[in-house]
PDB file of C-alpha atoms and ligand atoms in Angstrom:
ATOM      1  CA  UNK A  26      -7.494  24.965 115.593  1.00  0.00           C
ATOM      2  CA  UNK A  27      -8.032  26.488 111.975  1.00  0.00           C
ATOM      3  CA  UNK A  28     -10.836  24.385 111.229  1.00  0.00           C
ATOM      4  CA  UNK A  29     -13.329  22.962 113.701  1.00  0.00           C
ATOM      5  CA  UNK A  30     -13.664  19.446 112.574  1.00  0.00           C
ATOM      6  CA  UNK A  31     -16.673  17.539 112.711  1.00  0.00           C
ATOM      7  CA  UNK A  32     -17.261  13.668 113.383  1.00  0.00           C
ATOM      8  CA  UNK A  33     -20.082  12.731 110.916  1.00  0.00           C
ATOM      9  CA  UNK A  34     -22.313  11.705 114.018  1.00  0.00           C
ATOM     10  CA  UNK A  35     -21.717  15.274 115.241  1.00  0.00           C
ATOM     11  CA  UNK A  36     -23.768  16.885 111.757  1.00  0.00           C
ATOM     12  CA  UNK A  37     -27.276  16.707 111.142  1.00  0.00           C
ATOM     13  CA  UNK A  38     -28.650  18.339 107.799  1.00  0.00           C
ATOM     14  CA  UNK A  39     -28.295  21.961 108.942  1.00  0.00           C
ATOM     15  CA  UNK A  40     -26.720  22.137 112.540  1.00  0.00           C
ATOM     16  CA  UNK A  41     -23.312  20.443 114.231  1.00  0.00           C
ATOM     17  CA  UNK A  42     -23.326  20.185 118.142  1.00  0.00           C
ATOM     18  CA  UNK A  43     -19.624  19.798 119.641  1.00  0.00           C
ATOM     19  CA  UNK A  44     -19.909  19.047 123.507  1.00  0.00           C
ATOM     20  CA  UNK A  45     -15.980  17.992 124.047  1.00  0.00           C
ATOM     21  CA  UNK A  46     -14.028  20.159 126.506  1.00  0.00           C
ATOM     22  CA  UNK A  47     -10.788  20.248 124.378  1.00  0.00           C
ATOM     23  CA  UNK A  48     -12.969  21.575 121.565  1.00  0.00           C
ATOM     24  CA  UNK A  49     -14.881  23.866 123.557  1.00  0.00           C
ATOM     25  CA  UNK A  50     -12.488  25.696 125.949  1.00  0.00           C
ATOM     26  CA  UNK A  51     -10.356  26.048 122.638  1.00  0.00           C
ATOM     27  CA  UNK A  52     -13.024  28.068 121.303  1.00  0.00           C
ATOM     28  CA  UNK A  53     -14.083  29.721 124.767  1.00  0.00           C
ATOM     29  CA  UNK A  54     -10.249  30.624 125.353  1.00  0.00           C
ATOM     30  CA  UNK A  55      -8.447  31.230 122.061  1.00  0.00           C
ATOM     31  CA  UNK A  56     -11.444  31.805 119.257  1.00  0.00           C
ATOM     32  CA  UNK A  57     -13.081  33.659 122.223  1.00  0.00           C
ATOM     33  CA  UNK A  58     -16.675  32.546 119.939  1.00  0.00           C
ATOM     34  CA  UNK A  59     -19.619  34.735 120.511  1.00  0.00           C
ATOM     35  CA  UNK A  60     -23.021  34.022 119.228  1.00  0.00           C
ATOM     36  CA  UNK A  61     -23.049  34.380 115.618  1.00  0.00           C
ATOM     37  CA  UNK A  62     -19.750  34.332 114.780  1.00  0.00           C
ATOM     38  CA  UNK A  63     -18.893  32.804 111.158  1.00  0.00           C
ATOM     39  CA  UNK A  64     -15.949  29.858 112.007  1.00  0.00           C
ATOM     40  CA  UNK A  65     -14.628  27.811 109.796  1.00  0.00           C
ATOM     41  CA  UNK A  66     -16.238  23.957 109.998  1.00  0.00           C
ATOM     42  CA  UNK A  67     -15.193  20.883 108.146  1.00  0.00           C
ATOM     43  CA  UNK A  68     -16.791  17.150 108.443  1.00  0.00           C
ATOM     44  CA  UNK A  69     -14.271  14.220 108.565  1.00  0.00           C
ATOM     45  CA  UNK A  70     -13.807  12.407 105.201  1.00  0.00           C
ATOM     46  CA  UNK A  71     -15.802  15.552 103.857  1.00  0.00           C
ATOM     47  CA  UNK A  72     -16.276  19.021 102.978  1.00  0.00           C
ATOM     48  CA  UNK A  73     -15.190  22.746 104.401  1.00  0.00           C
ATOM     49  CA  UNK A  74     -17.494  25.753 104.951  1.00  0.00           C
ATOM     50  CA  UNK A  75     -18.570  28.263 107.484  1.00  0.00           C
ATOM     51  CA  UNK A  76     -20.876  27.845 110.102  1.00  0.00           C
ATOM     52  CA  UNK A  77     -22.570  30.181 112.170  1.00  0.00           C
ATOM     53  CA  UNK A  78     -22.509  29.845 115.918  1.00  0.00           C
ATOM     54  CA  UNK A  79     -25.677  29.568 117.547  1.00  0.00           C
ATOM     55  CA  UNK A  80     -24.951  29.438 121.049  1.00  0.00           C
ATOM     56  CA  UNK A  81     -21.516  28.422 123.439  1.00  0.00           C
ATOM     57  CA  UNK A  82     -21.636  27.131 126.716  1.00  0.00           C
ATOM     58  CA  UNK A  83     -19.656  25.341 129.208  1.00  0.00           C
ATOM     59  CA  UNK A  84     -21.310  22.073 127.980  1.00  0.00           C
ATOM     60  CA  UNK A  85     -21.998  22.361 124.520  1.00  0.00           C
ATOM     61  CA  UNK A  86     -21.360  24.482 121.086  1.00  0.00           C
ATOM     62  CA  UNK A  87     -24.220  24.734 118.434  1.00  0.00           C
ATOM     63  CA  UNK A  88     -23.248  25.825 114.776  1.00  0.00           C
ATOM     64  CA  UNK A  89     -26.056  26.406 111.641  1.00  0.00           C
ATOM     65  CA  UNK A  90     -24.233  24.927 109.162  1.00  0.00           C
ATOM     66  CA  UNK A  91     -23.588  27.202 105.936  1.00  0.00           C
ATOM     67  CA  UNK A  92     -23.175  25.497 102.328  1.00  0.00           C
ATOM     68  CA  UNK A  93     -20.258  23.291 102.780  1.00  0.00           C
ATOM     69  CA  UNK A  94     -18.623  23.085  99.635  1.00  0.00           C
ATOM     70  CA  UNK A  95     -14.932  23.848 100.155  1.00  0.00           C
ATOM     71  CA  UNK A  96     -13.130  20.388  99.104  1.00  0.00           C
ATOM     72  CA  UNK A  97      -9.908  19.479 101.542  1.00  0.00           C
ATOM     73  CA  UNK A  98      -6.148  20.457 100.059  1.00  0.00           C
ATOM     74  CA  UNK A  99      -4.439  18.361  97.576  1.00  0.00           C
ATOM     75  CA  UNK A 100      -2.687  15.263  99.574  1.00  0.00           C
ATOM     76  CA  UNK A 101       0.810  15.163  98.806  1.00  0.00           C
ATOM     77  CA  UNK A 102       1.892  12.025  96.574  1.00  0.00           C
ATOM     78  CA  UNK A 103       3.871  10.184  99.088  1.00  0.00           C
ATOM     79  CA  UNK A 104       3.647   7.298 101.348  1.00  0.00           C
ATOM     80  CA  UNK A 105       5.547   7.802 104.732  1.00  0.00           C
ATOM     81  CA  UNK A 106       7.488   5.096 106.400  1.00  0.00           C
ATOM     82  CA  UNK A 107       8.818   6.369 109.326  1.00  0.00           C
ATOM     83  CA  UNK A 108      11.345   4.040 111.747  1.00  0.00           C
ATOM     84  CA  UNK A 109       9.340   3.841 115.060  1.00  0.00           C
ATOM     85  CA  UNK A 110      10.545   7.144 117.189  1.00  0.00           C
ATOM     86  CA  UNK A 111      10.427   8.094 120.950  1.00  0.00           C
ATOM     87  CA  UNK A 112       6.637   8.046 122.183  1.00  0.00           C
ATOM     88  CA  UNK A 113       6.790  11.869 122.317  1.00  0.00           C
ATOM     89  CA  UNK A 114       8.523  12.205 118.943  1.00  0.00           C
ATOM     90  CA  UNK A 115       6.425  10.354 117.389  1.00  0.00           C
ATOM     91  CA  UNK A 116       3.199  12.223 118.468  1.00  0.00           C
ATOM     92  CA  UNK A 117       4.807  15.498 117.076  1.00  0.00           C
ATOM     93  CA  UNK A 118       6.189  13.966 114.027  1.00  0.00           C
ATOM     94  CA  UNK A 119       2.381  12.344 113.191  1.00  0.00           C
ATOM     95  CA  UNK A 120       0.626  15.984 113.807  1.00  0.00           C
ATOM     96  CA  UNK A 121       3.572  17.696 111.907  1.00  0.00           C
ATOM     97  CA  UNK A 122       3.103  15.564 108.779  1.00  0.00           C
ATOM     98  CA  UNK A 123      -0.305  15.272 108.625  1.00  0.00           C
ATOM     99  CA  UNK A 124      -0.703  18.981 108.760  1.00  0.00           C
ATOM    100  CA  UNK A 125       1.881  18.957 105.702  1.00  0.00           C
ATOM    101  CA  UNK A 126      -0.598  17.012 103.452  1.00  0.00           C
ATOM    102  CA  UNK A 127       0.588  13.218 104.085  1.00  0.00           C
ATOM    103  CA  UNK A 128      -1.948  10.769 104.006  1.00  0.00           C
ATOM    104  CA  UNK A 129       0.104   7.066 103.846  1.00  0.00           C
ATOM    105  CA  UNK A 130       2.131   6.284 106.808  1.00  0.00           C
ATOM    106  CA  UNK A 131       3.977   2.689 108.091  1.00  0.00           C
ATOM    107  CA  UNK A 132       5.492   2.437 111.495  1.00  0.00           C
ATOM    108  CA  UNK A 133       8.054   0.311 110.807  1.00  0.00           C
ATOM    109  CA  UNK A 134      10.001  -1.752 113.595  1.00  0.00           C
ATOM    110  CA  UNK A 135      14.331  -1.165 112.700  1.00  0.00           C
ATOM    111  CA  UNK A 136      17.429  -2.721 114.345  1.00  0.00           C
ATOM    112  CA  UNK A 137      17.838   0.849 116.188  1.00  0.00           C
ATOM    113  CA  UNK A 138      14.613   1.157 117.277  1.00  0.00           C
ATOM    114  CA  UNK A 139      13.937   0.546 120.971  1.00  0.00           C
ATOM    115  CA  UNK A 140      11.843  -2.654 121.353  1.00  0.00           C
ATOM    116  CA  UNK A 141       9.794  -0.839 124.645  1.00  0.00           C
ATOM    117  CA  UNK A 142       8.287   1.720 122.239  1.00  0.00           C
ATOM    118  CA  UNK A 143       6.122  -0.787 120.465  1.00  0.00           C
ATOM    119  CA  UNK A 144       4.491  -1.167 124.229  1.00  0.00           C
ATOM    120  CA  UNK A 145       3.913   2.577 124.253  1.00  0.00           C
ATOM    121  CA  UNK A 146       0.187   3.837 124.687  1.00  0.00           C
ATOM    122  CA  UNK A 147       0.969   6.940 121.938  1.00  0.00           C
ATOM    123  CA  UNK A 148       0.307   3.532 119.710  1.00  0.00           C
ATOM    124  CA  UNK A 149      -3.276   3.203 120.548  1.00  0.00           C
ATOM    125  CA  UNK A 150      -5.734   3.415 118.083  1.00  0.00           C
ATOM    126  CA  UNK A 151      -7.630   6.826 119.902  1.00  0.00           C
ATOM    127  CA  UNK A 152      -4.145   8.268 120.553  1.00  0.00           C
ATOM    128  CA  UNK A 153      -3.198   8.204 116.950  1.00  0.00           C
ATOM    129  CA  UNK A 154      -6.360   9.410 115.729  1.00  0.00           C
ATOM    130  CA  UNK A 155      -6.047  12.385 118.621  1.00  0.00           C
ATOM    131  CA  UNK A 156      -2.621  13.621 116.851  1.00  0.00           C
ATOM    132  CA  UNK A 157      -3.634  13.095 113.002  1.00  0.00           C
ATOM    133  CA  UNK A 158      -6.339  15.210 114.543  1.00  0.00           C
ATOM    134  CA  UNK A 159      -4.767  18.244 115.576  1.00  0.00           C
ATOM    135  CA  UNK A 160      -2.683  18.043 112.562  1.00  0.00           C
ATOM    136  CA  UNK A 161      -6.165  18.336 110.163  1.00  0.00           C
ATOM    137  CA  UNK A 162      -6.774  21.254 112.436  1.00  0.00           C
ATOM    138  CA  UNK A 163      -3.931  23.000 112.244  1.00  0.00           C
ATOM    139  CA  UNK A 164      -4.289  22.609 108.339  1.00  0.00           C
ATOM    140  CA  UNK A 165      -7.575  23.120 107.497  1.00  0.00           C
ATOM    141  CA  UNK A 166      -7.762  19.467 106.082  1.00  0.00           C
ATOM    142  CA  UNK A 167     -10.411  16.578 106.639  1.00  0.00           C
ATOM    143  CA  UNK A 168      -9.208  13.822 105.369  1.00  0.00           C
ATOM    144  CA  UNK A 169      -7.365  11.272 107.903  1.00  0.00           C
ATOM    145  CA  UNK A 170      -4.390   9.438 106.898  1.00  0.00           C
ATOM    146  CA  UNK A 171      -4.186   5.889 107.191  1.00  0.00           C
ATOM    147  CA  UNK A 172      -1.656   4.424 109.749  1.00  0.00           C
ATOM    148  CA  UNK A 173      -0.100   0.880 109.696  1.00  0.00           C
ATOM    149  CA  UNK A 174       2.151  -0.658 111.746  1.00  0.00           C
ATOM    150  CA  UNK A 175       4.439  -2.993 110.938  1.00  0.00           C
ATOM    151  CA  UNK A 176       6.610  -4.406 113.646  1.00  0.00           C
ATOM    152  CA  UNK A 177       9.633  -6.467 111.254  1.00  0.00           C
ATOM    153  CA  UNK A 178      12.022  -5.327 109.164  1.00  0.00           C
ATOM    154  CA  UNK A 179      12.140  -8.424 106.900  1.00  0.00           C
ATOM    155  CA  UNK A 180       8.343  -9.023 106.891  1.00  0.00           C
ATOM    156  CA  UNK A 181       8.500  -5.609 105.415  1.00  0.00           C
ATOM    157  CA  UNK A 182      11.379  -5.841 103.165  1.00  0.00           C
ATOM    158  CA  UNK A 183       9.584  -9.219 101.538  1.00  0.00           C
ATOM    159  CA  UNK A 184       6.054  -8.711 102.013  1.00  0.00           C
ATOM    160  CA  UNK A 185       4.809  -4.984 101.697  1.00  0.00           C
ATOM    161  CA  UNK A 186       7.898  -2.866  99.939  1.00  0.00           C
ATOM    162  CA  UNK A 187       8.054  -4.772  96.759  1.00  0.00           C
ATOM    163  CA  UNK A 188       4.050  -3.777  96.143  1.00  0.00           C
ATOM    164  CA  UNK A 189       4.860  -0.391  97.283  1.00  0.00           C
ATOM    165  CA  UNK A 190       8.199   0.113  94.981  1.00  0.00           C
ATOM    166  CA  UNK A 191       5.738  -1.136  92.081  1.00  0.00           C
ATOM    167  CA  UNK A 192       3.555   2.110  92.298  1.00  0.00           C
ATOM    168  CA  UNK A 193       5.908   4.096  93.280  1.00  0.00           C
ATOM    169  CA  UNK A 194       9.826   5.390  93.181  1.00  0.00           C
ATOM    170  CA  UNK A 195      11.232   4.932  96.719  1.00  0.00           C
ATOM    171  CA  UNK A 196      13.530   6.679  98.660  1.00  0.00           C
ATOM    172  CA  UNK A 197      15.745   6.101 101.963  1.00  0.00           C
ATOM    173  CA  UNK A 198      17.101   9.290 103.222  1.00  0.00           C
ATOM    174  CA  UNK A 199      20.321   8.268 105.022  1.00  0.00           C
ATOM    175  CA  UNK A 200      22.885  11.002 105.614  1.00  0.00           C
ATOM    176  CA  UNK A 201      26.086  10.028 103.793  1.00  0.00           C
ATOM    177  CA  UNK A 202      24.692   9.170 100.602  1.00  0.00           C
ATOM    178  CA  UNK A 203      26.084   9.901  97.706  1.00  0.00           C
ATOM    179  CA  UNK A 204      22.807  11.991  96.058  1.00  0.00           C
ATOM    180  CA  UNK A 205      21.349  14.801  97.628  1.00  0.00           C
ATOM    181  CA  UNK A 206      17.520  14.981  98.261  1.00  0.00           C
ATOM    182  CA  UNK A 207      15.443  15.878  95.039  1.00  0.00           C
ATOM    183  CA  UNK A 208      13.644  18.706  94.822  1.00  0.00           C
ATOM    184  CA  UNK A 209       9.889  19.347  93.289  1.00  0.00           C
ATOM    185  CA  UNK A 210       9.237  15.395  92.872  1.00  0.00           C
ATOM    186  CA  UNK A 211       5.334  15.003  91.676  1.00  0.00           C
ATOM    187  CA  UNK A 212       5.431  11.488  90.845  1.00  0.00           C
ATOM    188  CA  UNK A 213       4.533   8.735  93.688  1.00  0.00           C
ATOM    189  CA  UNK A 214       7.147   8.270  95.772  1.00  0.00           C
ATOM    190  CA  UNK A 215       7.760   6.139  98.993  1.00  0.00           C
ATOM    191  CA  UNK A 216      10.141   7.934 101.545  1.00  0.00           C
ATOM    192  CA  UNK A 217      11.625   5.748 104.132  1.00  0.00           C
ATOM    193  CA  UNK A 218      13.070   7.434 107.158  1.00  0.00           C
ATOM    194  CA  UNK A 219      15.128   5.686 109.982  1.00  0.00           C
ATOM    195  CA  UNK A 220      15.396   5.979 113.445  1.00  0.00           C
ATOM    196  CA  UNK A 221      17.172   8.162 116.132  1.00  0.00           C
ATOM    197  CA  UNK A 222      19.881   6.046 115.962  1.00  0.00           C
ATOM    198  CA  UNK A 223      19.499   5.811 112.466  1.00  0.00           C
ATOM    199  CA  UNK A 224      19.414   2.808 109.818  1.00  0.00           C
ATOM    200  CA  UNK A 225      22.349   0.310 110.088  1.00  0.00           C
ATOM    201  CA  UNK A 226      24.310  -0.067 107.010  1.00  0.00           C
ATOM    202  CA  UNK A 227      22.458  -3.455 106.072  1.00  0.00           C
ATOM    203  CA  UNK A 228      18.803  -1.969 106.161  1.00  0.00           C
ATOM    204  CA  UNK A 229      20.128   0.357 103.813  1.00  0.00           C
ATOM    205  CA  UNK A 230      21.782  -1.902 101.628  1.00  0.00           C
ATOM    206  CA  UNK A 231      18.994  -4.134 101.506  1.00  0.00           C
ATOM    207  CA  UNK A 232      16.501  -1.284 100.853  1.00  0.00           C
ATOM    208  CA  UNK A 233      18.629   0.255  97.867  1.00  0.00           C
ATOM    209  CA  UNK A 234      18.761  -3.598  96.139  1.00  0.00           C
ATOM    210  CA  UNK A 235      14.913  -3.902  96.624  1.00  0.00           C
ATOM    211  CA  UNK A 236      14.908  -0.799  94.161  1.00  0.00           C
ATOM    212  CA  UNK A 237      14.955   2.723  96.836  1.00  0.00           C
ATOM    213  CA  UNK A 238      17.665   5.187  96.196  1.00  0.00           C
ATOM    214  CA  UNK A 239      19.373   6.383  99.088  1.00  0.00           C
ATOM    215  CA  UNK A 240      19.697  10.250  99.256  1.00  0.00           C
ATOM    216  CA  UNK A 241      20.814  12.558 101.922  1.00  0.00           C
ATOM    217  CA  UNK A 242      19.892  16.051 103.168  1.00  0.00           C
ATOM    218  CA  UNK A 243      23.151  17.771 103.876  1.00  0.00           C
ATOM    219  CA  UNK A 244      25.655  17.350 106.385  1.00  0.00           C
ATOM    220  CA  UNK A 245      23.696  18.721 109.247  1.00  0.00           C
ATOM    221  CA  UNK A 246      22.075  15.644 110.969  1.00  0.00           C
ATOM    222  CA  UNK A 247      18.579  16.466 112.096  1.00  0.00           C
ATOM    223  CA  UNK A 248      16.051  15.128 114.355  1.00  0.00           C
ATOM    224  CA  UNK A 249      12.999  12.503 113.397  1.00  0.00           C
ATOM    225  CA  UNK A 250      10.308  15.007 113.459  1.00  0.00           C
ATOM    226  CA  UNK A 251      12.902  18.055 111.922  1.00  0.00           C
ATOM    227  CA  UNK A 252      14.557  15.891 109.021  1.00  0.00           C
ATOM    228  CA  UNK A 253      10.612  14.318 107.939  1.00  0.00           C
ATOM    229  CA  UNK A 254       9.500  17.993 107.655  1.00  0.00           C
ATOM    230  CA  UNK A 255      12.788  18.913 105.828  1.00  0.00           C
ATOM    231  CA  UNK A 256      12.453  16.265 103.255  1.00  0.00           C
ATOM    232  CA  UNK A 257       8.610  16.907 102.621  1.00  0.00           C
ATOM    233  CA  UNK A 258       8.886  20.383 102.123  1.00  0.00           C
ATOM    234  CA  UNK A 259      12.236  19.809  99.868  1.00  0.00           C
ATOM    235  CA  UNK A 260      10.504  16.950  97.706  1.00  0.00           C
ATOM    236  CA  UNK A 261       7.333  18.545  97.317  1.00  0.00           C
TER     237      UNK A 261
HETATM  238  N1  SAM B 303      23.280   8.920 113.689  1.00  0.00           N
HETATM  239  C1  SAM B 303      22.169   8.648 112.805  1.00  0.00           C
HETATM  240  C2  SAM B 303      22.697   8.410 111.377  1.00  0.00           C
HETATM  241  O1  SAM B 303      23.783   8.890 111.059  1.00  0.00           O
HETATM  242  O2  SAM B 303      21.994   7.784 110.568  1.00  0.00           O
HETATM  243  C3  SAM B 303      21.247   9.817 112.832  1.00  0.00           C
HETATM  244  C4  SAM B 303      19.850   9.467 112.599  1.00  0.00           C
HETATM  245  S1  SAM B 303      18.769  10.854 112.376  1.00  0.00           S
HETATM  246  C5  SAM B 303      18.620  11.452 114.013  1.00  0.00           C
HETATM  247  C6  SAM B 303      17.244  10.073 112.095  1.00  0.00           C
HETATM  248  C7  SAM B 303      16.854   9.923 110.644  1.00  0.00           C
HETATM  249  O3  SAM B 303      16.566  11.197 110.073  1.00  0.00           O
HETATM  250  C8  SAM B 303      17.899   9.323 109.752  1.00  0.00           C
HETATM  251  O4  SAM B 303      17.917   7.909 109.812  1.00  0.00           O
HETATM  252  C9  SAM B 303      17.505   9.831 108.380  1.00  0.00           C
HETATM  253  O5  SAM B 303      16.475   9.063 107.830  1.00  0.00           O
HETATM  254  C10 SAM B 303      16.975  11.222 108.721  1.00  0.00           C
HETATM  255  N2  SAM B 303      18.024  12.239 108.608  1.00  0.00           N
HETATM  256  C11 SAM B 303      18.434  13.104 109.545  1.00  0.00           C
HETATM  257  N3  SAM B 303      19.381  13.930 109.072  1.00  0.00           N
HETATM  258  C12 SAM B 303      19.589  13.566 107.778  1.00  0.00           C
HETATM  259  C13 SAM B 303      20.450  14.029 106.731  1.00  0.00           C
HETATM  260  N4  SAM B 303      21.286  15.039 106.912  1.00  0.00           N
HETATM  261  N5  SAM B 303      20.377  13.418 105.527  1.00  0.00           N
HETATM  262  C14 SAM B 303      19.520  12.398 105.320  1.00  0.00           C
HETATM  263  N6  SAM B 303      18.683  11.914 106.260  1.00  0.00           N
HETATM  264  C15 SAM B 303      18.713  12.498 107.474  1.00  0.00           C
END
């Protein structure tokens, strides 16, 4: 936790109160906070700053807030749509990239994806919002990405990619392809990435006619959460 970050209802004009246990045995057992230590504070949707800690208990942390004028890091230009991964995969994969700067992401249902993990309770609304989270912690960041799922292929294909490819130049990473990844990209870009099993060759074909060039990454082939970090930090 690089940043403590603060729900809105948690601020008042000068002071925060935190009284969560995940929050405060984090900064019990790894800040090891003492009265009047400076920590580093941020309010969700807002800004960054110190705040001074006014007392720690087993029930409760107060801060006096310092000027809070710190903006959050530049998001990077992408939208994310990621083929929907193993519960446990997934929760990695949504703290990883949200700690790398993304702030766009689709869930998106594909042939190889296993039907049971649409049923999966890492898909709740809290348990999403727990990992994007730990990922804004981890970064020093504030500013939540939005999450959508979308549970068909085709409803996709017809209804949401042709908006997104309007704004934006997309890609499909696919290993095989004939192009390797670009490097330093800084215009909007829309980075589709398939499943464990991978995209079958008609997803891909029917992605690359909507408009997406297929890339790949090298002949290694690399995990969900490993090849999305890969291809972030390569692109941008
Ligand atoms: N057997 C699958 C295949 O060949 O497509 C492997 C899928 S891989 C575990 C999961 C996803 O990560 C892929 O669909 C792709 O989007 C991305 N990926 C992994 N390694 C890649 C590579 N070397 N080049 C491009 N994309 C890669």
């Amino acid at each position: 936790m690089n940043l403590i970050l603060l729900d809105p209802s948690e601020v008042d004009a000068h002071h925060a109160r935190i009284t969560d246990a995940r929050r405060l045995t984090h900064l019990h057992d790894v800040h090891r906070a003492q009265q009047g230590d400076r920590l580093t504070v941020g309010i969700q949707g807002g800004a960054m700053g110190k705040a001074s800690l006014i007392t720690l208990s087993q029930h409760e942390a107060l801060f006096a807030l310092e000027d809070l004028c710190e903006s959050a890091p530049p998001a990077l230009p992408v939208h994310l749509v990621l083929a929907l991964p193993r519960p446990r995969m997934l929760a990695r994969t949504l703290e990883h990239v949200t700690a790398l700067g993304v702030k766009e992401i689709t869930l998106l249902h594909t042939k190889r994806v296993e039907k049971s993990y649409w049923q999966s309770p890492e898909l709740r609304a809290d348990k999403i919002h727990q990992h994007l989270v730990l990922g804004l912690e981890q970064a020093r960041d504030t500013l939540l990405p939005n999450v959508t799922l979308c549970k068909g292929f085709k409803a996709f294909l017809e209804g949401q990619l042709p908006q997104l490819l309007s704004e934006r130049r997309g890609l499909v990473a696919h290993p095989g392809m004939e192009n390797a990844c670009p490097r330093d990209v800084d215009e909007p870009t829309l980075l589709l990435v398939g499943p464990e099993g991978g995209f079958i060759p008609w997803e891909v074909e029917q992605l690359i006619q909507a408009g997406c060039d297929g890339m790949h990454l090298g002949p290694r082939i690399l995990r969900v959460e490993t090849a999305v970090t890969a291809l972030l930090s390569r692109l941008f």
